[in-house]
PDB file of C-alpha atoms in Angstrom:
ATOM      1  CA  MET A   1      37.313 -25.884  -8.632  1.00 58.00           C
ATOM      2  CA  ASP A   2      35.091 -28.202 -10.654  1.00 78.00           C
ATOM      3  CA  SER A   3      33.117 -26.430 -13.370  1.00 77.00           C
ATOM      4  CA  VAL A   4      30.021 -28.451 -12.705  1.00 79.00           C
ATOM      5  CA  LEU A   5      30.110 -27.199  -9.118  1.00 83.00           C
ATOM      6  CA  VAL A   6      30.736 -23.588 -10.242  1.00 86.00           C
ATOM      7  CA  GLN A   7      27.796 -23.926 -12.813  1.00 87.00           C
ATOM      8  CA  SER A   8      25.543 -25.175 -10.105  1.00 89.00           C
ATOM      9  CA  TRP A   9      26.309 -22.243  -7.858  1.00 91.00           C
ATOM     10  CA  LEU A  10      25.827 -19.908 -10.812  1.00 91.00           C
ATOM     11  CA  SER A  11      22.355 -21.403 -11.533  1.00 92.00           C
ATOM     12  CA  THR A  12      21.474 -21.199  -7.701  1.00 93.00           C
ATOM     13  CA  ALA A  13      22.734 -17.603  -7.460  1.00 94.00           C
ATOM     14  CA  GLY A  14      20.818 -16.660 -10.733  1.00 95.00           C
ATOM     15  CA  ILE A  15      17.554 -18.093  -9.347  1.00 96.00           C
ATOM     16  CA  ALA A  16      17.909 -16.264  -5.970  1.00 96.00           C
ATOM     17  CA  ILE A  17      18.685 -12.922  -7.783  1.00 97.00           C
ATOM     18  CA  ASP A  18      15.930 -13.389 -10.284  1.00 96.00           C
ATOM     19  CA  LEU A  19      13.548 -14.128  -7.504  1.00 96.00           C
ATOM     20  CA  MET A  20      14.538 -10.919  -5.631  1.00 97.00           C
ATOM     21  CA  GLY A  21      13.974  -8.894  -8.821  1.00 96.00           C
ATOM     22  CA  PHE A  22      10.586 -10.474  -9.226  1.00 96.00           C
ATOM     23  CA  VAL A  23       9.721  -9.666  -5.580  1.00 96.00           C
ATOM     24  CA  LEU A  24      10.717  -6.084  -6.069  1.00 95.00           C
ATOM     25  CA  LEU A  25       8.657  -5.885  -9.220  1.00 94.00           C
ATOM     26  CA  LEU A  26       5.670  -7.160  -7.257  1.00 94.00           C
ATOM     27  CA  ARG A  27       6.290  -4.455  -4.697  1.00 90.00           C
ATOM     28  CA  GLU A  28       6.314  -1.806  -7.344  1.00 91.00           C
ATOM     29  CA  TRP A  29       2.994  -3.088  -8.750  1.00 91.00           C
ATOM     30  CA  TRP A  30       1.670  -3.058  -5.104  1.00 90.00           C
ATOM     31  CA  LEU A  31       2.843   0.557  -4.800  1.00 87.00           C
ATOM     32  CA  ALA A  32       1.181   1.405  -8.097  1.00 90.00           C
ATOM     33  CA  PHE A  33      -2.070  -0.188  -6.901  1.00 91.00           C
ATOM     34  CA  PHE A  34      -2.156   1.645  -3.621  1.00 90.00           C
ATOM     35  CA  HIS A  35      -1.246   5.000  -5.275  1.00 89.00           C
ATOM     36  CA  GLU A  36      -4.062   4.566  -7.717  1.00 91.00           C
ATOM     37  CA  THR A  37      -6.460   3.765  -4.954  1.00 92.00           C
ATOM     38  CA  ALA A  38      -5.206   6.794  -2.901  1.00 89.00           C
ATOM     39  CA  THR A  39      -5.676   9.001  -5.994  1.00 90.00           C
ATOM     40  CA  LEU A  40      -9.235   7.925  -6.379  1.00 92.00           C
ATOM     41  CA  GLU A  41      -9.877   8.314  -2.707  1.00 93.00           C
ATOM     42  CA  TYR A  42      -8.497  11.924  -2.890  1.00 90.00           C
ATOM     43  CA  GLU A  43     -10.554  12.786  -5.903  1.00 91.00           C
ATOM     44  CA  LYS A  44     -13.670  11.647  -4.103  1.00 93.00           C
ATOM     45  CA  GLN A  45     -12.787  13.710  -0.980  1.00 92.00           C
ATOM     46  CA  ARG A  46     -12.194  16.767  -3.165  1.00 90.00           C
ATOM     47  CA  SER A  47     -15.448  16.345  -4.927  1.00 91.00           C
ATOM     48  CA  TRP A  48     -17.292  16.044  -1.570  1.00 93.00           C
ATOM     49  CA  GLU A  49     -15.479  19.221  -0.393  1.00 89.00           C
ATOM     50  CA  ARG A  50     -16.471  21.195  -3.424  1.00 88.00           C
ATOM     51  CA  SER A  51     -19.997  20.135  -3.134  1.00 90.00           C
ATOM     52  CA  LEU A  52     -20.033  21.318   0.504  1.00 88.00           C
ATOM     53  CA  ARG A  53     -18.291  24.481  -0.340  1.00 86.00           C
ATOM     54  CA  HIS A  54     -20.894  25.208  -2.963  1.00 85.00           C
ATOM     55  CA  HIS A  55     -23.725  24.569  -0.493  1.00 85.00           C
ATOM     56  CA  HIS A  56     -22.198  27.019   2.024  1.00 83.00           C
ATOM     57  CA  HIS A  57     -21.411  29.640  -0.713  1.00 81.00           C
ATOM     58  CA  THR A  58     -25.102  29.595  -1.903  1.00 84.00           C
ATOM     59  CA  HIS A  59     -26.487  30.113   1.638  1.00 82.00           C
ATOM     60  CA  ALA A  60     -23.771  32.719   2.784  1.00 83.00           C
ATOM     61  CA  SER A  61     -24.136  36.519   2.812  1.00 85.00           C
ATOM     62  CA  GLU A  62     -22.314  38.561   0.056  1.00 83.00           C
ATOM     63  CA  GLN A  63     -19.643  39.658   2.483  1.00 82.00           C
ATOM     64  CA  LEU A  64     -18.983  36.035   3.715  1.00 86.00           C
ATOM     65  CA  ARG A  65     -18.849  34.849  -0.018  1.00 83.00           C
ATOM     66  CA  SER A  66     -15.704  36.649  -0.781  1.00 84.00           C
ATOM     67  CA  HIS A  67     -13.961  35.247   2.247  1.00 84.00           C
ATOM     68  CA  LEU A  68     -15.246  31.816   1.345  1.00 85.00           C
ATOM     69  CA  ASP A  69     -13.910  32.075  -2.187  1.00 86.00           C
ATOM     70  CA  ALA A  70     -10.531  33.203  -1.088  1.00 87.00           C
ATOM     71  CA  SER A  71     -10.377  30.503   1.549  1.00 88.00           C
ATOM     72  CA  ALA A  72     -11.335  27.851  -1.032  1.00 88.00           C
ATOM     73  CA  ARG A  73      -8.742  29.022  -3.579  1.00 90.00           C
ATOM     74  CA  ILE A  74      -5.993  28.827  -0.816  1.00 93.00           C
ATOM     75  CA  HIS A  75      -7.240  25.495   0.213  1.00 90.00           C
ATOM     76  CA  ASP A  76      -7.416  24.130  -3.345  1.00 90.00           C
ATOM     77  CA  GLU A  77      -3.801  25.391  -4.128  1.00 92.00           C
ATOM     78  CA  MET A  78      -2.473  23.790  -0.903  1.00 92.00           C
ATOM     79  CA  ALA A  79      -4.285  20.425  -1.694  1.00 90.00           C
ATOM     80  CA  GLU A  80      -3.142  20.415  -5.344  1.00 92.00           C
ATOM     81  CA  ARG A  81       0.449  21.116  -4.364  1.00 94.00           C
ATOM     82  CA  SER A  82       0.449  18.309  -1.602  1.00 92.00           C
ATOM     83  CA  ALA A  83      -1.183  15.841  -4.177  1.00 90.00           C
ATOM     84  CA  ARG A  84       1.502  16.708  -6.824  1.00 93.00           C
ATOM     85  CA  ASP A  85       4.366  16.258  -4.325  1.00 94.00           C
ATOM     86  CA  ARG A  86       3.027  12.843  -3.220  1.00 90.00           C
ATOM     87  CA  HIS A  87       2.539  11.855  -6.938  1.00 90.00           C
ATOM     88  CA  VAL A  88       6.152  12.929  -7.836  1.00 93.00           C
ATOM     89  CA  ALA A  89       7.448  11.192  -4.738  1.00 91.00           C
ATOM     90  CA  THR A  90       5.602   7.967  -5.586  1.00 89.00           C
ATOM     91  CA  LEU A  91       6.688   8.003  -9.190  1.00 89.00           C
ATOM     92  CA  ARG A  92      10.228   8.529  -8.138  1.00 91.00           C
ATOM     93  CA  SER A  93      10.245   5.463  -5.795  1.00 88.00           C
ATOM     94  CA  ARG A  94       8.484   3.367  -8.204  1.00 90.00           C
ATOM     95  CA  LYS A  95      10.963   4.236 -10.899  1.00 92.00           C
ATOM     96  CA  GLN A  96      13.945   3.295  -8.630  1.00 91.00           C
ATOM     97  CA  VAL A  97      12.303  -0.005  -7.584  1.00 92.00           C
ATOM     98  CA  PHE A  98      11.468  -0.796 -11.212  1.00 93.00           C
ATOM     99  CA  VAL A  99      15.065  -0.187 -12.429  1.00 95.00           C
ATOM    100  CA  LEU A 100      16.594  -2.184  -9.574  1.00 95.00           C
ATOM    101  CA  ALA A 101      14.062  -5.086 -10.341  1.00 96.00           C
ATOM    102  CA  THR A 102      14.961  -5.083 -14.023  1.00 96.00           C
ATOM    103  CA  VAL A 103      18.623  -5.168 -13.334  1.00 97.00           C
ATOM    104  CA  LEU A 104      18.270  -8.010 -10.732  1.00 97.00           C
ATOM    105  CA  ILE A 105      16.049 -10.028 -13.150  1.00 96.00           C
ATOM    106  CA  VAL A 106      18.432  -9.625 -16.104  1.00 97.00           C
ATOM    107  CA  ALA A 107      21.387 -10.474 -14.013  1.00 97.00           C
ATOM    108  CA  GLY A 108      19.790 -13.519 -12.486  1.00 96.00           C
ATOM    109  CA  SER A 109      18.649 -14.683 -15.880  1.00 95.00           C
ATOM    110  CA  LEU A 110      22.201 -14.267 -17.279  1.00 94.00           C
ATOM    111  CA  LEU A 111      23.769 -16.221 -14.361  1.00 94.00           C
ATOM    112  CA  GLN A 112      21.132 -19.089 -14.896  1.00 94.00           C
ATOM    113  CA  LEU A 113      22.066 -19.199 -18.485  1.00 92.00           C
ATOM    114  CA  ALA A 114      25.792 -19.355 -17.608  1.00 89.00           C
ATOM    115  CA  GLY A 115      24.944 -22.176 -15.205  1.00 89.00           C
ATOM    116  CA  ALA A 116      23.012 -24.042 -17.946  1.00 88.00           C
ATOM    117  CA  LEU A 117      25.731 -24.029 -20.555  1.00 87.00           C
ATOM    118  CA  PRO A 118      26.943 -27.375 -21.637  1.00 88.00           C
ATOM    119  CA  GLY A 119      30.071 -28.414 -19.610  1.00 81.00           C
ATOM    120  CA  PRO A 120      32.586 -28.225 -22.334  1.00 81.00           C
ATOM    121  CA  ILE A 121      31.530 -24.787 -23.520  1.00 84.00           C
ATOM    122  CA  PHE A 122      31.487 -23.510 -19.972  1.00 80.00           C
ATOM    123  CA  SER A 123      35.074 -25.043 -19.322  1.00 78.00           C
ATOM    124  CA  ARG A 124      36.446 -23.228 -22.395  1.00 81.00           C
ATOM    125  CA  LEU A 125      34.995 -19.828 -21.256  1.00 77.00           C
ATOM    126  CA  MET A 126      36.439 -20.137 -17.789  1.00 77.00           C
ATOM    127  CA  PRO A 127      40.212 -19.548 -17.318  1.00 69.00           C
TER     128      PRO A 127
END
């Protein structure tokens, strides 16, 4: 096969793979943005819940206060565990996407470089 044709296809494949890697990287940034937004929204919700809880606690009888405290503690533990699990899952997903995007971008760039080599050098490298 003609080395110029092979180089053209290497460049084309490199651009396509590079583009796929970049799109995956954009997806990872998108996930990061939404995760950060969700985290801020979660914190706002938790703050509102604490404020409401404090209001109920100050207007409750002594007997009801101990129940409200225990209930609040259980609710806080469950909410924190759920938030931590979501955070870990998001980080794991983002890490996988980032690593794959990096591999694709590097591989695509190397293919583009191989496709851009001068013809005589490329011919010597190919068996």
